[in-house]
Amino acid sequence: MLSLGPGSACDVCLEPFGTELKTPCSIPCGHVFCVSCLHNVARPTCPLCRIPFNSWDIIKLHIDLDSIAAALSVEQMPIPSNTQEHARQLQNRITQVAQSGATEIQTTQLTEECKVFLAPLPKHMYSDLRTAYKMLHYMCNVKHLYIEQGRTLNQHLRNITTLTQEVDRLKAGIEALKIEKRRLEQAWQTVSAERDSVALECEKLHEQLHNAEAQMLLVTE
């Protein structure tokens, strides 16, 4: 049975676990997300570590509601006075990323900072920041997907280039074989002509020899 604290929430949507759509589920890599987010990921990979999983790998976890109730009864720590300023800074940084862009490392770091900041707070607080965080998280997933697809496409292009070069090499080899075939055919024709000429010459010599033998017989008689 899974025991959750009052701040336990899905790392993707930041919604607290507990409802039917927010039932915590584990996947083979060990990370836990709500069932709704796992069924709506862009591709079947863990949103945190990117390890792939199958739909039948998703395991619903039972929640220890008594632990949640006991944890909620404990007096929560007061929100620091600089929380509002921190939220404003995070919001501004997300806006800057949306307008000017950022590296994958910077975007991932900002996403993690937002998650850590928002996770312990009630979900009704900083709704704009939560929405911006979800959009940023989605953008990171899409960007990562595009990068992977780009790498796959580049690999396919390299394979196509290699195959094209191999085809060109084979075509050149075939053309060279055709040229060699024509050369051998011409050589064979030359040899055949010489053979026929030699055969004709032999016939002439044989005839001359026969005539000479006949004349010799006449002389001896």
PDB file of C-alpha atoms in Angstrom:
ATOM      1  CA  MET A   1       0.000   0.000   0.000  1.00  0.00           C
ATOM      2  CA  LEU A   2       1.290   3.457  -0.942  1.00  0.00           C
ATOM      3  CA  SER A   3       1.540   6.099   1.783  1.00  0.00           C
ATOM      4  CA  LEU A   4       1.348   9.666   0.523  1.00  0.00           C
ATOM      5  CA  GLY A   5       2.145  12.931   2.209  1.00  0.00           C
ATOM      6  CA  PRO A   6      -0.038  16.033   1.921  1.00  0.00           C
ATOM      7  CA  GLY A   7       2.167  17.371  -0.864  1.00  0.00           C
ATOM      8  CA  SER A   8       2.193  14.173  -2.912  1.00  0.00           C
ATOM      9  CA  ALA A   9       1.232  14.994  -6.475  1.00  0.00           C
ATOM     10  CA  CYS A  10       1.829  13.874 -10.027  1.00  0.00           C
ATOM     11  CA  ASP A  11       5.114  15.254 -11.373  1.00  0.00           C
ATOM     12  CA  VAL A  12       3.505  16.011 -14.742  1.00  0.00           C
ATOM     13  CA  CYS A  13       0.228  17.786 -13.962  1.00  0.00           C
ATOM     14  CA  LEU A  14       1.091  18.646 -10.323  1.00  0.00           C
ATOM     15  CA  GLU A  15      -2.410  17.565  -9.296  1.00  0.00           C
ATOM     16  CA  PRO A  16      -2.604  15.724  -5.957  1.00  0.00           C
ATOM     17  CA  PHE A  17      -3.194  11.984  -6.023  1.00  0.00           C
ATOM     18  CA  GLY A  18      -6.484  10.579  -4.775  1.00  0.00           C
ATOM     19  CA  THR A  19      -9.330  10.947  -7.275  1.00  0.00           C
ATOM     20  CA  GLU A  20     -10.190   8.315  -9.868  1.00  0.00           C
ATOM     21  CA  LEU A  21      -8.409  10.192 -12.661  1.00  0.00           C
ATOM     22  CA  LYS A  22      -5.521  10.994 -10.336  1.00  0.00           C
ATOM     23  CA  THR A  23      -4.908   7.469  -9.099  1.00  0.00           C
ATOM     24  CA  PRO A  24      -1.138   6.985  -8.724  1.00  0.00           C
ATOM     25  CA  CYS A  25       0.371   4.426 -11.080  1.00  0.00           C
ATOM     26  CA  SER A  26       3.878   3.056 -11.315  1.00  0.00           C
ATOM     27  CA  ILE A  27       5.788   2.065 -14.437  1.00  0.00           C
ATOM     28  CA  PRO A  28       8.800  -0.299 -14.791  1.00  0.00           C
ATOM     29  CA  CYS A  29      11.387   2.453 -14.213  1.00  0.00           C
ATOM     30  CA  GLY A  30       9.917   3.023 -10.726  1.00  0.00           C
ATOM     31  CA  HIS A  31       8.485   6.508 -11.228  1.00  0.00           C
ATOM     32  CA  VAL A  32       4.903   7.228 -10.208  1.00  0.00           C
ATOM     33  CA  PHE A  33       2.419   9.435 -12.075  1.00  0.00           C
ATOM     34  CA  CYS A  34      -1.346   9.787 -12.177  1.00  0.00           C
ATOM     35  CA  VAL A  35      -3.216   7.431 -14.488  1.00  0.00           C
ATOM     36  CA  SER A  36      -4.523  10.329 -16.579  1.00  0.00           C
ATOM     37  CA  CYS A  37      -1.065  11.661 -17.443  1.00  0.00           C
ATOM     38  CA  LEU A  38       0.321   8.211 -18.226  1.00  0.00           C
ATOM     39  CA  HIS A  39      -2.480   7.595 -20.707  1.00  0.00           C
ATOM     40  CA  ASN A  40      -1.971  10.989 -22.349  1.00  0.00           C
ATOM     41  CA  VAL A  41       1.811  11.155 -22.785  1.00  0.00           C
ATOM     42  CA  ALA A  42       2.968  12.024 -26.296  1.00  0.00           C
ATOM     43  CA  ARG A  43       4.762   8.686 -26.538  1.00  0.00           C
ATOM     44  CA  PRO A  44       5.017   5.712 -24.126  1.00  0.00           C
ATOM     45  CA  THR A  45       8.164   6.852 -22.333  1.00  0.00           C
ATOM     46  CA  CYS A  46       8.653   7.971 -18.756  1.00  0.00           C
ATOM     47  CA  PRO A  47       8.281  11.798 -18.561  1.00  0.00           C
ATOM     48  CA  LEU A  48      11.283  11.930 -16.217  1.00  0.00           C
ATOM     49  CA  CYS A  49      13.865   9.357 -17.320  1.00  0.00           C
ATOM     50  CA  ARG A  50      12.566   8.645 -20.873  1.00  0.00           C
ATOM     51  CA  ILE A  51      12.612   4.870 -20.365  1.00  0.00           C
ATOM     52  CA  PRO A  52       9.899   3.353 -22.616  1.00  0.00           C
ATOM     53  CA  PHE A  53       6.999   1.372 -21.188  1.00  0.00           C
ATOM     54  CA  ASN A  54       3.930  -0.466 -22.458  1.00  0.00           C
ATOM     55  CA  SER A  55       0.317   0.138 -21.497  1.00  0.00           C
ATOM     56  CA  TRP A  56       0.190  -3.223 -19.743  1.00  0.00           C
ATOM     57  CA  ASP A  57       3.167  -2.187 -17.593  1.00  0.00           C
ATOM     58  CA  ILE A  58       1.104   0.490 -15.804  1.00  0.00           C
ATOM     59  CA  ILE A  59       0.264  -0.659 -12.274  1.00  0.00           C
ATOM     60  CA  LYS A  60      -2.337   1.174 -10.194  1.00  0.00           C
ATOM     61  CA  LEU A  61      -1.239   1.713  -6.611  1.00  0.00           C
ATOM     62  CA  HIS A  62      -3.484   1.601  -3.551  1.00  0.00           C
ATOM     63  CA  ILE A  63      -3.416   4.742  -1.420  1.00  0.00           C
ATOM     64  CA  ASP A  64      -3.212   4.725   2.354  1.00  0.00           C
ATOM     65  CA  LEU A  65      -5.925   7.330   2.975  1.00  0.00           C
ATOM     66  CA  ASP A  66      -5.384   7.160   6.723  1.00  0.00           C
ATOM     67  CA  SER A  67      -1.804   8.329   6.255  1.00  0.00           C
ATOM     68  CA  ILE A  68      -2.991  11.237   4.152  1.00  0.00           C
ATOM     69  CA  ALA A  69      -5.581  12.249   6.729  1.00  0.00           C
ATOM     70  CA  ALA A  70      -3.025  12.034   9.509  1.00  0.00           C
ATOM     71  CA  ALA A  71      -0.535  14.079   7.541  1.00  0.00           C
ATOM     72  CA  LEU A  72      -3.111  16.733   6.718  1.00  0.00           C
ATOM     73  CA  SER A  73      -3.959  17.079  10.395  1.00  0.00           C
ATOM     74  CA  VAL A  74      -0.395  18.125  11.143  1.00  0.00           C
ATOM     75  CA  GLU A  75       0.141  21.866  11.126  1.00  0.00           C
ATOM     76  CA  GLN A  76       1.717  22.849   7.855  1.00  0.00           C
ATOM     77  CA  MET A  77       4.762  25.038   7.685  1.00  0.00           C
ATOM     78  CA  PRO A  78       4.001  28.675   6.834  1.00  0.00           C
ATOM     79  CA  ILE A  79       4.693  29.804   3.289  1.00  0.00           C
ATOM     80  CA  PRO A  80       7.884  31.918   3.160  1.00  0.00           C
ATOM     81  CA  SER A  81       7.410  35.632   2.626  1.00  0.00           C
ATOM     82  CA  ASN A  82       9.441  35.551  -0.572  1.00  0.00           C
ATOM     83  CA  THR A  83       7.174  32.942  -2.193  1.00  0.00           C
ATOM     84  CA  GLN A  84       5.293  35.552  -4.207  1.00  0.00           C
ATOM     85  CA  GLU A  85       8.546  36.998  -5.540  1.00  0.00           C
ATOM     86  CA  HIS A  86       9.852  33.537  -6.383  1.00  0.00           C
ATOM     87  CA  ALA A  87       6.653  32.755  -8.273  1.00  0.00           C
ATOM     88  CA  ARG A  88       6.923  36.021 -10.193  1.00  0.00           C
ATOM     89  CA  GLN A  89      10.528  35.261 -11.147  1.00  0.00           C
ATOM     90  CA  LEU A  90       9.605  31.792 -12.362  1.00  0.00           C
ATOM     91  CA  GLN A  91       6.719  33.224 -14.381  1.00  0.00           C
ATOM     92  CA  ASN A  92       9.029  35.808 -15.975  1.00  0.00           C
ATOM     93  CA  ARG A  93      11.624  33.172 -16.819  1.00  0.00           C
ATOM     94  CA  ILE A  94       8.989  30.982 -18.470  1.00  0.00           C
ATOM     95  CA  THR A  95       7.795  33.983 -20.476  1.00  0.00           C
ATOM     96  CA  GLN A  96      11.361  34.715 -21.539  1.00  0.00           C
ATOM     97  CA  VAL A  97      11.840  31.110 -22.648  1.00  0.00           C
ATOM     98  CA  ALA A  98       8.611  31.270 -24.651  1.00  0.00           C
ATOM     99  CA  GLN A  99       9.686  34.497 -26.356  1.00  0.00           C
ATOM    100  CA  SER A 100      13.428  34.008 -26.840  1.00  0.00           C
ATOM    101  CA  GLY A 101      13.935  30.273 -26.475  1.00  0.00           C
ATOM    102  CA  ALA A 102      16.479  28.421 -24.351  1.00  0.00           C
ATOM    103  CA  THR A 103      18.723  25.396 -24.444  1.00  0.00           C
ATOM    104  CA  GLU A 104      17.353  21.991 -23.525  1.00  0.00           C
ATOM    105  CA  ILE A 105      19.364  22.015 -20.283  1.00  0.00           C
ATOM    106  CA  GLN A 106      18.040  25.458 -19.297  1.00  0.00           C
ATOM    107  CA  THR A 107      14.457  24.475 -20.089  1.00  0.00           C
ATOM    108  CA  THR A 108      14.739  21.228 -18.147  1.00  0.00           C
ATOM    109  CA  GLN A 109      16.258  23.050 -15.169  1.00  0.00           C
ATOM    110  CA  LEU A 110      13.474  25.652 -15.177  1.00  0.00           C
ATOM    111  CA  THR A 111      10.843  22.920 -15.379  1.00  0.00           C
ATOM    112  CA  GLU A 112      12.373  21.159 -12.396  1.00  0.00           C
ATOM    113  CA  GLU A 113      12.487  24.411 -10.397  1.00  0.00           C
ATOM    114  CA  CYS A 114       8.802  25.046 -11.096  1.00  0.00           C
ATOM    115  CA  LYS A 115       7.892  21.509 -10.081  1.00  0.00           C
ATOM    116  CA  VAL A 116       9.795  21.763  -6.800  1.00  0.00           C
ATOM    117  CA  PHE A 117       8.276  25.175  -6.078  1.00  0.00           C
ATOM    118  CA  LEU A 118       4.655  24.250  -6.848  1.00  0.00           C
ATOM    119  CA  ALA A 119       4.499  20.705  -5.488  1.00  0.00           C
ATOM    120  CA  PRO A 120       4.097  21.559  -1.762  1.00  0.00           C
ATOM    121  CA  LEU A 121       1.652  24.424  -2.371  1.00  0.00           C
ATOM    122  CA  PRO A 122      -2.152  24.084  -2.561  1.00  0.00           C
ATOM    123  CA  LYS A 123      -3.250  23.627  -6.141  1.00  0.00           C
ATOM    124  CA  HIS A 124      -5.462  26.737  -6.076  1.00  0.00           C
ATOM    125  CA  MET A 125      -2.387  28.926  -5.604  1.00  0.00           C
ATOM    126  CA  TYR A 126      -0.517  30.376  -8.582  1.00  0.00           C
ATOM    127  CA  SER A 127      -2.849  28.931 -11.195  1.00  0.00           C
ATOM    128  CA  ASP A 128      -1.188  31.022 -13.919  1.00  0.00           C
ATOM    129  CA  LEU A 129       2.230  29.687 -12.996  1.00  0.00           C
ATOM    130  CA  ARG A 130       0.885  26.138 -12.905  1.00  0.00           C
ATOM    131  CA  THR A 131      -0.575  26.577 -16.384  1.00  0.00           C
ATOM    132  CA  ALA A 132       2.699  28.029 -17.655  1.00  0.00           C
ATOM    133  CA  TYR A 133       4.586  25.155 -16.048  1.00  0.00           C
ATOM    134  CA  LYS A 134       2.353  22.580 -17.734  1.00  0.00           C
ATOM    135  CA  MET A 135       2.891  24.280 -21.085  1.00  0.00           C
ATOM    136  CA  LEU A 136       6.644  24.394 -20.492  1.00  0.00           C
ATOM    137  CA  HIS A 137       6.680  20.732 -19.489  1.00  0.00           C
ATOM    138  CA  TYR A 138       4.697  19.834 -22.596  1.00  0.00           C
ATOM    139  CA  MET A 139       7.052  21.914 -24.727  1.00  0.00           C
ATOM    140  CA  CYS A 140      10.031  20.042 -23.260  1.00  0.00           C
ATOM    141  CA  ASN A 141       8.431  16.706 -24.110  1.00  0.00           C
ATOM    142  CA  VAL A 142       7.592  17.808 -27.648  1.00  0.00           C
ATOM    143  CA  LYS A 143      11.070  19.264 -28.149  1.00  0.00           C
ATOM    144  CA  HIS A 144      12.656  16.071 -26.884  1.00  0.00           C
ATOM    145  CA  LEU A 145      10.430  14.086 -29.232  1.00  0.00           C
ATOM    146  CA  TYR A 146      11.415  16.293 -32.170  1.00  0.00           C
ATOM    147  CA  ILE A 147      15.096  15.925 -31.290  1.00  0.00           C
ATOM    148  CA  GLU A 148      14.776  12.143 -31.214  1.00  0.00           C
ATOM    149  CA  GLN A 149      12.862  12.156 -34.484  1.00  0.00           C
ATOM    150  CA  GLY A 150      15.498  14.454 -35.979  1.00  0.00           C
ATOM    151  CA  ARG A 151      18.258  12.087 -34.915  1.00  0.00           C
ATOM    152  CA  THR A 152      16.343   9.158 -36.365  1.00  0.00           C
ATOM    153  CA  LEU A 153      15.757  11.080 -39.598  1.00  0.00           C
ATOM    154  CA  ASN A 154      19.434  12.022 -39.842  1.00  0.00           C
ATOM    155  CA  GLN A 155      20.391   8.385 -39.317  1.00  0.00           C
ATOM    156  CA  HIS A 156      17.983   7.350 -42.073  1.00  0.00           C
ATOM    157  CA  LEU A 157      19.466  10.014 -44.359  1.00  0.00           C
ATOM    158  CA  ARG A 158      22.966   8.755 -43.619  1.00  0.00           C
ATOM    159  CA  ASN A 159      21.821   5.209 -44.372  1.00  0.00           C
ATOM    160  CA  ILE A 160      20.243   6.376 -47.627  1.00  0.00           C
ATOM    161  CA  THR A 161      23.466   8.175 -48.573  1.00  0.00           C
ATOM    162  CA  THR A 162      25.487   5.046 -47.832  1.00  0.00           C
ATOM    163  CA  LEU A 163      23.100   2.886 -49.851  1.00  0.00           C
ATOM    164  CA  THR A 164      23.161   5.384 -52.723  1.00  0.00           C
ATOM    165  CA  GLN A 165      26.953   5.316 -52.756  1.00  0.00           C
ATOM    166  CA  GLU A 166      26.885   1.513 -52.706  1.00  0.00           C
ATOM    167  CA  VAL A 167      24.398   1.467 -55.600  1.00  0.00           C
ATOM    168  CA  ASP A 168      26.626   3.860 -57.566  1.00  0.00           C
ATOM    169  CA  ARG A 169      29.621   1.637 -56.846  1.00  0.00           C
ATOM    170  CA  LEU A 170      27.738  -1.434 -58.050  1.00  0.00           C
ATOM    171  CA  LYS A 171      26.577   0.408 -61.167  1.00  0.00           C
ATOM    172  CA  ALA A 172      30.166   1.405 -61.906  1.00  0.00           C
ATOM    173  CA  GLY A 173      31.233  -2.210 -61.394  1.00  0.00           C
ATOM    174  CA  ILE A 174      28.509  -3.443 -63.742  1.00  0.00           C
ATOM    175  CA  GLU A 175      29.532  -0.885 -66.376  1.00  0.00           C
ATOM    176  CA  ALA A 176      33.166  -1.982 -66.047  1.00  0.00           C
ATOM    177  CA  LEU A 177      32.090  -5.611 -66.506  1.00  0.00           C
ATOM    178  CA  LYS A 178      30.134  -4.665 -69.629  1.00  0.00           C
ATOM    179  CA  ILE A 179      33.193  -2.927 -71.066  1.00  0.00           C
ATOM    180  CA  GLU A 180      35.339  -5.960 -70.268  1.00  0.00           C
ATOM    181  CA  LYS A 181      32.734  -8.213 -71.876  1.00  0.00           C
ATOM    182  CA  ARG A 182      32.815  -6.150 -75.084  1.00  0.00           C
ATOM    183  CA  ARG A 183      36.626  -6.245 -75.077  1.00  0.00           C
ATOM    184  CA  LEU A 184      36.626 -10.017 -74.688  1.00  0.00           C
ATOM    185  CA  GLU A 185      34.016 -10.387 -77.425  1.00  0.00           C
ATOM    186  CA  GLN A 186      36.156  -8.288 -79.764  1.00  0.00           C
ATOM    187  CA  ALA A 187      39.228 -10.311 -78.817  1.00  0.00           C
ATOM    188  CA  TRP A 188      37.287 -13.513 -79.475  1.00  0.00           C
ATOM    189  CA  GLN A 189      36.217 -12.237 -82.869  1.00  0.00           C
ATOM    190  CA  THR A 190      39.834 -11.397 -83.681  1.00  0.00           C
ATOM    191  CA  VAL A 191      41.013 -14.814 -82.534  1.00  0.00           C
ATOM    192  CA  SER A 192      38.219 -16.500 -84.487  1.00  0.00           C
ATOM    193  CA  ALA A 193      39.179 -14.581 -87.630  1.00  0.00           C
ATOM    194  CA  GLU A 194      42.830 -15.542 -87.178  1.00  0.00           C
ATOM    195  CA  ARG A 195      41.815 -19.151 -86.590  1.00  0.00           C
ATOM    196  CA  ASP A 196      39.778 -19.180 -89.790  1.00  0.00           C
ATOM    197  CA  SER A 197      42.703 -17.615 -91.678  1.00  0.00           C
ATOM    198  CA  VAL A 198      45.110 -20.232 -90.326  1.00  0.00           C
ATOM    199  CA  ALA A 199      42.674 -23.014 -91.213  1.00  0.00           C
ATOM    200  CA  LEU A 200      42.378 -21.677 -94.764  1.00  0.00           C
ATOM    201  CA  GLU A 201      46.155 -21.457 -95.060  1.00  0.00           C
ATOM    202  CA  CYS A 202      46.464 -25.038 -93.830  1.00  0.00           C
ATOM    203  CA  GLU A 203      44.005 -26.189 -96.466  1.00  0.00           C
ATOM    204  CA  LYS A 204      46.031 -24.429 -99.158  1.00  0.00           C
ATOM    205  CA  LEU A 205      49.266 -26.006 -97.940  1.00  0.00           C
ATOM    206  CA  HIS A 206      47.585 -29.400 -97.794  1.00  0.00           C
ATOM    207  CA  GLU A 207      46.394 -28.982-101.373  1.00  0.00           C
ATOM    208  CA  GLN A 208      49.848 -27.873-102.526  1.00  0.00           C
ATOM    209  CA  LEU A 209      51.396 -30.870-100.785  1.00  0.00           C
ATOM    210  CA  HIS A 210      48.906 -33.175-102.443  1.00  0.00           C
ATOM    211  CA  ASN A 211      49.705 -31.701-105.879  1.00  0.00           C
ATOM    212  CA  ALA A 212      53.438 -32.015-105.255  1.00  0.00           C
ATOM    213  CA  GLU A 213      53.076 -35.671-104.305  1.00  0.00           C
ATOM    214  CA  ALA A 214      51.029 -36.302-107.445  1.00  0.00           C
ATOM    215  CA  GLN A 215      53.671 -34.686-109.666  1.00  0.00           C
ATOM    216  CA  MET A 216      56.394 -36.734-107.973  1.00  0.00           C
ATOM    217  CA  LEU A 217      54.551 -39.927-108.798  1.00  0.00           C
ATOM    218  CA  LEU A 218      54.299 -38.913-112.442  1.00  0.00           C
ATOM    219  CA  VAL A 219      58.009 -38.196-112.637  1.00  0.00           C
ATOM    220  CA  THR A 220      59.003 -41.493-111.076  1.00  0.00           C
ATOM    221  CA  GLU A 221      56.840 -43.457-113.464  1.00  0.00           C
TER     222      GLU A 221
END
